[in-house]
GROMACS .gro file of C-alpha atoms in nm:
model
  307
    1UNK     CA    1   0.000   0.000   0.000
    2UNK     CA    2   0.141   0.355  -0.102
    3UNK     CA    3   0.196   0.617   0.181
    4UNK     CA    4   0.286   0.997   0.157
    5UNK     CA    5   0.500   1.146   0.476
    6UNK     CA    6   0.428   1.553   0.497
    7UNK     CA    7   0.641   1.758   0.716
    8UNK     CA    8   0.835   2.066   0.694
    9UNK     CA    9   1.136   2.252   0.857
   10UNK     CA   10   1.072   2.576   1.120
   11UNK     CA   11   1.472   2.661   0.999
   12UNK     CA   12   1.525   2.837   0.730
   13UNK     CA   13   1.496   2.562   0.533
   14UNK     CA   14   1.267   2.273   0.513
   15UNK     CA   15   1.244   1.945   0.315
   16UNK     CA   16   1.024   1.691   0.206
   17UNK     CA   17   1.017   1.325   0.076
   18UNK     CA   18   0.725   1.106  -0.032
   19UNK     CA   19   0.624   0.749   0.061
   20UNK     CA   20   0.361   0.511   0.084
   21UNK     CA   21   0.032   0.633   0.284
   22UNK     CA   22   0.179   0.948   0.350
   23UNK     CA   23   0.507   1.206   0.331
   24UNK     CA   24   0.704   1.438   0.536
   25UNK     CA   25   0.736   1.815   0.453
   26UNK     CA   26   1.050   1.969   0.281
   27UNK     CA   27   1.052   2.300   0.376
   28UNK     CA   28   1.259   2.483   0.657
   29UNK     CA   29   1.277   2.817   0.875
   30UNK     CA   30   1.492   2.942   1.105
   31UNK     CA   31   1.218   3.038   1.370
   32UNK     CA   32   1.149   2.856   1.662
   33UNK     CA   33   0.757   2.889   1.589
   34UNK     CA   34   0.581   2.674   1.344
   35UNK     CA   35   0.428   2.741   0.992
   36UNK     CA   36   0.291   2.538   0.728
   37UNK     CA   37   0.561   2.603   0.474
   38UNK     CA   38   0.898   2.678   0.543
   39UNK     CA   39   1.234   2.522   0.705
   40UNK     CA   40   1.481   2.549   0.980
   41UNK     CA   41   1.856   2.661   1.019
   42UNK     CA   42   1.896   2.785   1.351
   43UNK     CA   43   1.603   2.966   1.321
   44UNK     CA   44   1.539   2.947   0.922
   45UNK     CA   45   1.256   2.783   0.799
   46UNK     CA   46   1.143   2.589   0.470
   47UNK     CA   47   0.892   2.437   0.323
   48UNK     CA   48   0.777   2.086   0.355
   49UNK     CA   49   0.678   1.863   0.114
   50UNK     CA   50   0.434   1.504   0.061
   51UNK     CA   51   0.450   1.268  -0.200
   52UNK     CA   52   0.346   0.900  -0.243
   53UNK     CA   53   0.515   0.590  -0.275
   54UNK     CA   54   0.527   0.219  -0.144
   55UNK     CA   55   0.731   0.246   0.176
   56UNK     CA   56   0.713   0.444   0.460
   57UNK     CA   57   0.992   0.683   0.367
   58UNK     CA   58   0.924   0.767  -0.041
   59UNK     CA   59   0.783   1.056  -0.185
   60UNK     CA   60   0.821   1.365  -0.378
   61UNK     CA   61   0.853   1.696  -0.189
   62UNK     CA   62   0.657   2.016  -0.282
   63UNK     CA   63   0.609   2.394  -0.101
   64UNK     CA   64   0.357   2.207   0.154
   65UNK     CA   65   0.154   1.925   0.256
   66UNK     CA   66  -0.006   1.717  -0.033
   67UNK     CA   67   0.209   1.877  -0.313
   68UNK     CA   68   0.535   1.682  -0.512
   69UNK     CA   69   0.861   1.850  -0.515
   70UNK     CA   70   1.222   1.755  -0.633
   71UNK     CA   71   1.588   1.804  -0.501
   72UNK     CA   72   1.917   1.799  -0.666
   73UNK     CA   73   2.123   1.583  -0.601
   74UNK     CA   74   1.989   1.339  -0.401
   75UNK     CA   75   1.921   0.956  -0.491
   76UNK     CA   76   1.631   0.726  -0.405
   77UNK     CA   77   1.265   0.811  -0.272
   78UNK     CA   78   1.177   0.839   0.064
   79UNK     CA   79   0.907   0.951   0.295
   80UNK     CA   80   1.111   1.202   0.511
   81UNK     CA   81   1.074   1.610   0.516
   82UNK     CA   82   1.253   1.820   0.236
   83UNK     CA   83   1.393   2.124   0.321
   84UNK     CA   84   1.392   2.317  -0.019
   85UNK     CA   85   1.102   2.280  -0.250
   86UNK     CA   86   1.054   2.330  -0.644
   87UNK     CA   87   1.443   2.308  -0.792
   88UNK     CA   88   1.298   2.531  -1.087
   89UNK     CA   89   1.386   2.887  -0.859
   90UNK     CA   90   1.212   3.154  -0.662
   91UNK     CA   91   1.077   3.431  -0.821
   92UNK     CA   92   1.288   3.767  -0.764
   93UNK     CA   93   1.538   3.937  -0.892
   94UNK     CA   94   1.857   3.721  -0.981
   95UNK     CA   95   1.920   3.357  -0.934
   96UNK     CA   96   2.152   3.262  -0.636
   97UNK     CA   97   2.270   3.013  -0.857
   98UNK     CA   98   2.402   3.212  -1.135
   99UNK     CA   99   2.506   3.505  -0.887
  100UNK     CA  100   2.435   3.734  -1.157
  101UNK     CA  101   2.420   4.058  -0.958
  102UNK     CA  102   2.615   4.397  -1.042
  103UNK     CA  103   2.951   4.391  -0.929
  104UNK     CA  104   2.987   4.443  -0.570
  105UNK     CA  105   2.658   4.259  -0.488
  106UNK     CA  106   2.553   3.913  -0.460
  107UNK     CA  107   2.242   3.738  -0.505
  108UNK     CA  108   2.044   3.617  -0.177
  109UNK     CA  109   1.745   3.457  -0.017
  110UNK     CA  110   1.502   3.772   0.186
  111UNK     CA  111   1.184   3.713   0.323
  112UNK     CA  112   0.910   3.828   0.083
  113UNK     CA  113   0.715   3.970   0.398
  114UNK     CA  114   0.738   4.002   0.763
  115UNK     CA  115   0.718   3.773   0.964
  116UNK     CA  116   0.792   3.472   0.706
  117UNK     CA  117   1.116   3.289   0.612
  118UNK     CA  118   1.309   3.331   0.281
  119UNK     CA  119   1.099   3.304  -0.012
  120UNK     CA  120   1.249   3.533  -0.245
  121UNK     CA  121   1.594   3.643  -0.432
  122UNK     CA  122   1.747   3.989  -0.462
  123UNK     CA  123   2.090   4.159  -0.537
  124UNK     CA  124   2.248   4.317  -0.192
  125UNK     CA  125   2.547   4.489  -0.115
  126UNK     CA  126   2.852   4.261  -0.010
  127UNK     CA  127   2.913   4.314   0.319
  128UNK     CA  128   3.212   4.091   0.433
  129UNK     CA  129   3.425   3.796   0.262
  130UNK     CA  130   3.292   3.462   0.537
  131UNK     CA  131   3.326   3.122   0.373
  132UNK     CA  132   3.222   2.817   0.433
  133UNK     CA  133   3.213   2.741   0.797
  134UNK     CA  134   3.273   3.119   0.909
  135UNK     CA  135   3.092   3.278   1.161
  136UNK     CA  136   2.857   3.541   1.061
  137UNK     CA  137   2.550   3.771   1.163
  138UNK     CA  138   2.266   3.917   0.937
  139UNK     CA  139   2.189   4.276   0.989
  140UNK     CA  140   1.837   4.393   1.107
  141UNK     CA  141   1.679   4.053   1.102
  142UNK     CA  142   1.757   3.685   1.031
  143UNK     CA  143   1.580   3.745   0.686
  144UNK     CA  144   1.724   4.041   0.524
  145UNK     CA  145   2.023   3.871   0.353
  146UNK     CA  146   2.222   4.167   0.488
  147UNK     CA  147   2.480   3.921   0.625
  148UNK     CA  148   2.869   3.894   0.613
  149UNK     CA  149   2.928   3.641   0.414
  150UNK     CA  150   3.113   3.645   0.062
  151UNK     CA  151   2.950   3.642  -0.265
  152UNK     CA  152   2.786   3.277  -0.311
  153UNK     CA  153   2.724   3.276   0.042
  154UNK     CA  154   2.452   3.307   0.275
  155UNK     CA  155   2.441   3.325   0.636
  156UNK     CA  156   2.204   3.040   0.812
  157UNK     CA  157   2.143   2.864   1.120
  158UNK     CA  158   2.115   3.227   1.353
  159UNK     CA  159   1.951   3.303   1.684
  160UNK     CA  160   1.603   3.512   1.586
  161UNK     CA  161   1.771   3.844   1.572
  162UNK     CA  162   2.024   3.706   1.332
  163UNK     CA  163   2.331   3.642   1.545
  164UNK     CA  164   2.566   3.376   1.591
  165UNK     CA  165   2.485   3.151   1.241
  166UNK     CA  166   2.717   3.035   1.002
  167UNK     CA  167   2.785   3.095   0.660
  168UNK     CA  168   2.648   2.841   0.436
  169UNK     CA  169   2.765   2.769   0.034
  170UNK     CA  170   2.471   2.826  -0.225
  171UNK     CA  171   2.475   2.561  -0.514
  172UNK     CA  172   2.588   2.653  -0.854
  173UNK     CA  173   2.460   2.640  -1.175
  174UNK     CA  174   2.555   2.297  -1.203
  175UNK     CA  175   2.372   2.214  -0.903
  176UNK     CA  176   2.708   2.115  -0.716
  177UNK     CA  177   2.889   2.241  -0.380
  178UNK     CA  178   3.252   2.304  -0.526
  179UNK     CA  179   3.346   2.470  -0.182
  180UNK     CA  180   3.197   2.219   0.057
  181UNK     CA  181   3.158   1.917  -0.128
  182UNK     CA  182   2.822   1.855   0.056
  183UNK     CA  183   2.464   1.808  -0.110
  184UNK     CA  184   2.334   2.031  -0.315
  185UNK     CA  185   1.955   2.080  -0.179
  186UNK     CA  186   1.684   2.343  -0.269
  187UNK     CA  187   1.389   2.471  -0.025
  188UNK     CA  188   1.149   2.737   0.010
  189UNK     CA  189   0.995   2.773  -0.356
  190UNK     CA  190   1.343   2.731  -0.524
  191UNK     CA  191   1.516   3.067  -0.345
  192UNK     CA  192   1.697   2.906  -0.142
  193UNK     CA  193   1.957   2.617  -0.328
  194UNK     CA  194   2.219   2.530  -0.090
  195UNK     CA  195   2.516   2.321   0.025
  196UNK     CA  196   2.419   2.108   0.318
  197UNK     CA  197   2.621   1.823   0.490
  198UNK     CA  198   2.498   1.485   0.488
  199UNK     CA  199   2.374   1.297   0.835
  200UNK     CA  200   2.252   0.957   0.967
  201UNK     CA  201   1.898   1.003   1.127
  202UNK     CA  202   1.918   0.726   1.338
  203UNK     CA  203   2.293   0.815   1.494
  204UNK     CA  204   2.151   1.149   1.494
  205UNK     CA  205   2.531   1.278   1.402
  206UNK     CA  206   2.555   1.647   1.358
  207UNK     CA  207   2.613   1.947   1.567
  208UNK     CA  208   2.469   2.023   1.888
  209UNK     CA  209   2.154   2.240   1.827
  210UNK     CA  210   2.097   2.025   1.470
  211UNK     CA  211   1.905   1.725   1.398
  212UNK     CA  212   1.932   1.503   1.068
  213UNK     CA  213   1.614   1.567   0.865
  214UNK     CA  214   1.515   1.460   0.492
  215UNK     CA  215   1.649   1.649   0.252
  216UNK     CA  216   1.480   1.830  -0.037
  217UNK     CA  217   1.367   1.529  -0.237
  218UNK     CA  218   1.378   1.255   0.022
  219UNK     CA  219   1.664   1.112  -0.123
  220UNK     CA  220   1.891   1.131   0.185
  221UNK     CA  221   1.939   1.350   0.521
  222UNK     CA  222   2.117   1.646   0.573
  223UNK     CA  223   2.184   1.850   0.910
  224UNK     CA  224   2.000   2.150   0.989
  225UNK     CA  225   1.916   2.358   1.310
  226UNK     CA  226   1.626   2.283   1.509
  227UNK     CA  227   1.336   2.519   1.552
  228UNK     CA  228   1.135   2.411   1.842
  229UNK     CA  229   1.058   2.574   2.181
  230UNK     CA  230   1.083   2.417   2.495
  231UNK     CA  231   0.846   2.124   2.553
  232UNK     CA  232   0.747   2.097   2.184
  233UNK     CA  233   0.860   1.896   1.895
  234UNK     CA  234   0.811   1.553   2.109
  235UNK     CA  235   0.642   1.204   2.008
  236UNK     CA  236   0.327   1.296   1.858
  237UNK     CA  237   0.344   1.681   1.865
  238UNK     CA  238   0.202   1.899   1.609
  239UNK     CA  239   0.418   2.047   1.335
  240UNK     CA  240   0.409   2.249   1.056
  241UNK     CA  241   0.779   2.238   0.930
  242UNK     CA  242   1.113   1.929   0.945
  243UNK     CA  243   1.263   2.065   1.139
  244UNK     CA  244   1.019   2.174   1.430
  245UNK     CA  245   1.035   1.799   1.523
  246UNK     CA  246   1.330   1.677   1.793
  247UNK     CA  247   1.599   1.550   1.654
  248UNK     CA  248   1.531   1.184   1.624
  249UNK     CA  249   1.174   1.295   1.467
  250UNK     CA  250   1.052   1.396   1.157
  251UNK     CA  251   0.740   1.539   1.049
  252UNK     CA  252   0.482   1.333   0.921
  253UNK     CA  253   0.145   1.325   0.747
  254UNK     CA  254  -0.128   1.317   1.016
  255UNK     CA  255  -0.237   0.991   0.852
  256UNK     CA  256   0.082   0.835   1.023
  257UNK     CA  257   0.057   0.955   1.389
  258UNK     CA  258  -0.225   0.824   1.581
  259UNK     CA  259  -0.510   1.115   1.724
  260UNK     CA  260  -0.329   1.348   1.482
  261UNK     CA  261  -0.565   1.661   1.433
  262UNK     CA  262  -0.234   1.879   1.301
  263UNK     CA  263  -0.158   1.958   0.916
  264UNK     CA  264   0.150   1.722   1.089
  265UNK     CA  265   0.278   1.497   1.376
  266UNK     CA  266   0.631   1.425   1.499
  267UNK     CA  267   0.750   1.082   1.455
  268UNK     CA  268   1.030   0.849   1.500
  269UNK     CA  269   1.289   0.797   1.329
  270UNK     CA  270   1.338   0.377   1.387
  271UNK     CA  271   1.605   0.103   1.272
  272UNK     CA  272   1.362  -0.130   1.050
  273UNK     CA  273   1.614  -0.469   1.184
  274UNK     CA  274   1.511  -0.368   1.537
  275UNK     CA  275   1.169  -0.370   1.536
  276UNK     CA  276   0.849  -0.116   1.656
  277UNK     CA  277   0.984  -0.036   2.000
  278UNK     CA  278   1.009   0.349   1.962
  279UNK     CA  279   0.692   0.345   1.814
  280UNK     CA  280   0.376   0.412   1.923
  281UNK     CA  281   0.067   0.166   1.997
  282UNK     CA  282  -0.063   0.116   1.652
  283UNK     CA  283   0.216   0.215   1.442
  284UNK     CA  284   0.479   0.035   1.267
  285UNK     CA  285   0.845   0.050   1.186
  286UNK     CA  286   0.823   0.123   0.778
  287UNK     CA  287   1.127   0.151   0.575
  288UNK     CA  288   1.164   0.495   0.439
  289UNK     CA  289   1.275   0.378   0.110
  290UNK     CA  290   1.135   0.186  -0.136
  291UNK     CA  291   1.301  -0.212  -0.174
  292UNK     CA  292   1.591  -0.184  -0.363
  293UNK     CA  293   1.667   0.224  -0.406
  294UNK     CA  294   1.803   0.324  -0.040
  295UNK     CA  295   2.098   0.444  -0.102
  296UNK     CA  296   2.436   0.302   0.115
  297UNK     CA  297   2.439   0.278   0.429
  298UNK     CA  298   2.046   0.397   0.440
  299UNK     CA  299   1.927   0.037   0.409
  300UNK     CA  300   1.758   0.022   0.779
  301UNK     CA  301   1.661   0.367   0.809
  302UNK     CA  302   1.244   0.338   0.867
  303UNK     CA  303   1.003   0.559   1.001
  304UNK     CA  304   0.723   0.565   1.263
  305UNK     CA  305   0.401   0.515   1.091
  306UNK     CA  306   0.006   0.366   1.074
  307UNK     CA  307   0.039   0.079   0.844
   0.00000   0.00000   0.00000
């Protein structure tokens, strides 16, 4: 029977991935609130995304619940969260892939309104010359883009006034990370294509204040910063984004988490060799990938779901 797992990220980036009954979300925002479409990077947020397929983990991600979406780079389908939506680009000025702003400027992910994660692209001033890894701060909000990173470069994964994130590698037009050598992923309506590092949900293996999520597509996990507040993102919680989920969790259609009345529920990540034990009465310990197309090292990676 075919599932589709919707969730998205509260970061500034979310993903999404498709499945059997039911999918996870792909987008992400970088606020510790919830919202129906975007991700999380300290306190980004994108999109999620749902999508349909035989196991528990496949699907195709899209800018929320119910709708497909793709990711570059990424292998396999799966039911977990996306954090970047359609691959195809945001609408706005210039295309972060391309960087194809006036000299001096670069091209960036903004908020299209307040109050709401990135969503759209525009040419800024360069502020500063932070690579990969570098610390950085975004000026007059997390959303602006006025950050100091160099040209190519966005700063993600901030506190809510912008401080204290990292800067982060946008793909290029070959939908590769030259500078990082991580996985190209792209949330949030296609404004936001970047270069995230790859993670084991069930080890749970990135930074403190991270958790492994879906990536855009489904076809493997990538680290991004948590946006929950204290006491939410547990077993069973509602959830709007990936990444407002635990680490350990992931967002799921409401389909998949018993007395679900949220657009999404927080569910387990689970090792499909050991069993239901981290699930909850009812639900069952579904592989997130299809037979045959998980790729290495992804073989017993299942999810919490209804059957």
């Amino acid at each position: 029977m075919t599932k589709t797992w919707t969730a998205t990220f509260a970061l500034a980036l979310i993903v999404g991935c498709s499945g059997g009954k039911g999918t996870s979300a792909s987008d992400t925002s970088d606020n510790s609130s919830t919202s129906s479409s975007s991700a999380s990077a300290s306190s980004t947020s994108t999109s999620s995304a749902s999508a349909s397929s035989t196991s528990a983990g496949s699907q195709t991600g899209s800018t929320s619940a119910g709708s497909a979406s793709a990711s570059a780079g990424s292998s396999g389908s799966s039911t977990g969260a996306v954090f970047i939506v359609p691959p195809d680009g945001g609408v706005g000025q210039c295309d972060p892939l391309a960087q194809d702003c006036p000299e001096g400027q670069k091209c960036t992910a903004v908020s299209p309104m307040e109050g709401e994660p990135w969503g759209v692209n525009v040419c800024v001033d360069v502020m500063g010359d932070g690579q990969v890894g570098d610390p950085c701060d975004v000026m007059n909000g997390k959303y602006t883009g006025l950050d100091n990173c160099a040209e190519g470069f966005i700063c993600l994964l901030t506190d809510d006034d912008g401080v204290g994130g990292t800067c982060v590698e946008f793909c290029n037009a070959d939908m590769l990370c030259p500078q990082s050598g991580a996985m190209c992923s792209v949330y949030n309506d296609g404004s936001l294509p970047i270069c995230l590092a790859n993670c084991d949900p069930l080890t749970q293996d990135c930074a403190v204040g991270q958790g492994c999520y879906p990536a855009a597509g489904g076809g493997t996990f990538v680290c991004f910063k948590t946006s929950v507040g204290m006491g939410e993102g547990g077993v069973g919680d509602g959830c709007n984004y990936t990444n407002q989920c635990q680490p350990g969790l992931m967002c799921a259609a409401p389909e998949l988490v018993p007395d679900c009345a949220e657009s999404g529920c927080c569910s387990p990540f689970c090792a499909v060799s050991e069993g239901n034990g981290v699930c909850l009465q009812g639900q069952e310990c579904l592989p997130y990938f299809e037979m045959g197309s998980a790729p290495p090292g992804y073989e017993d990676v299942g999810v919490c779901a209804l059957p």
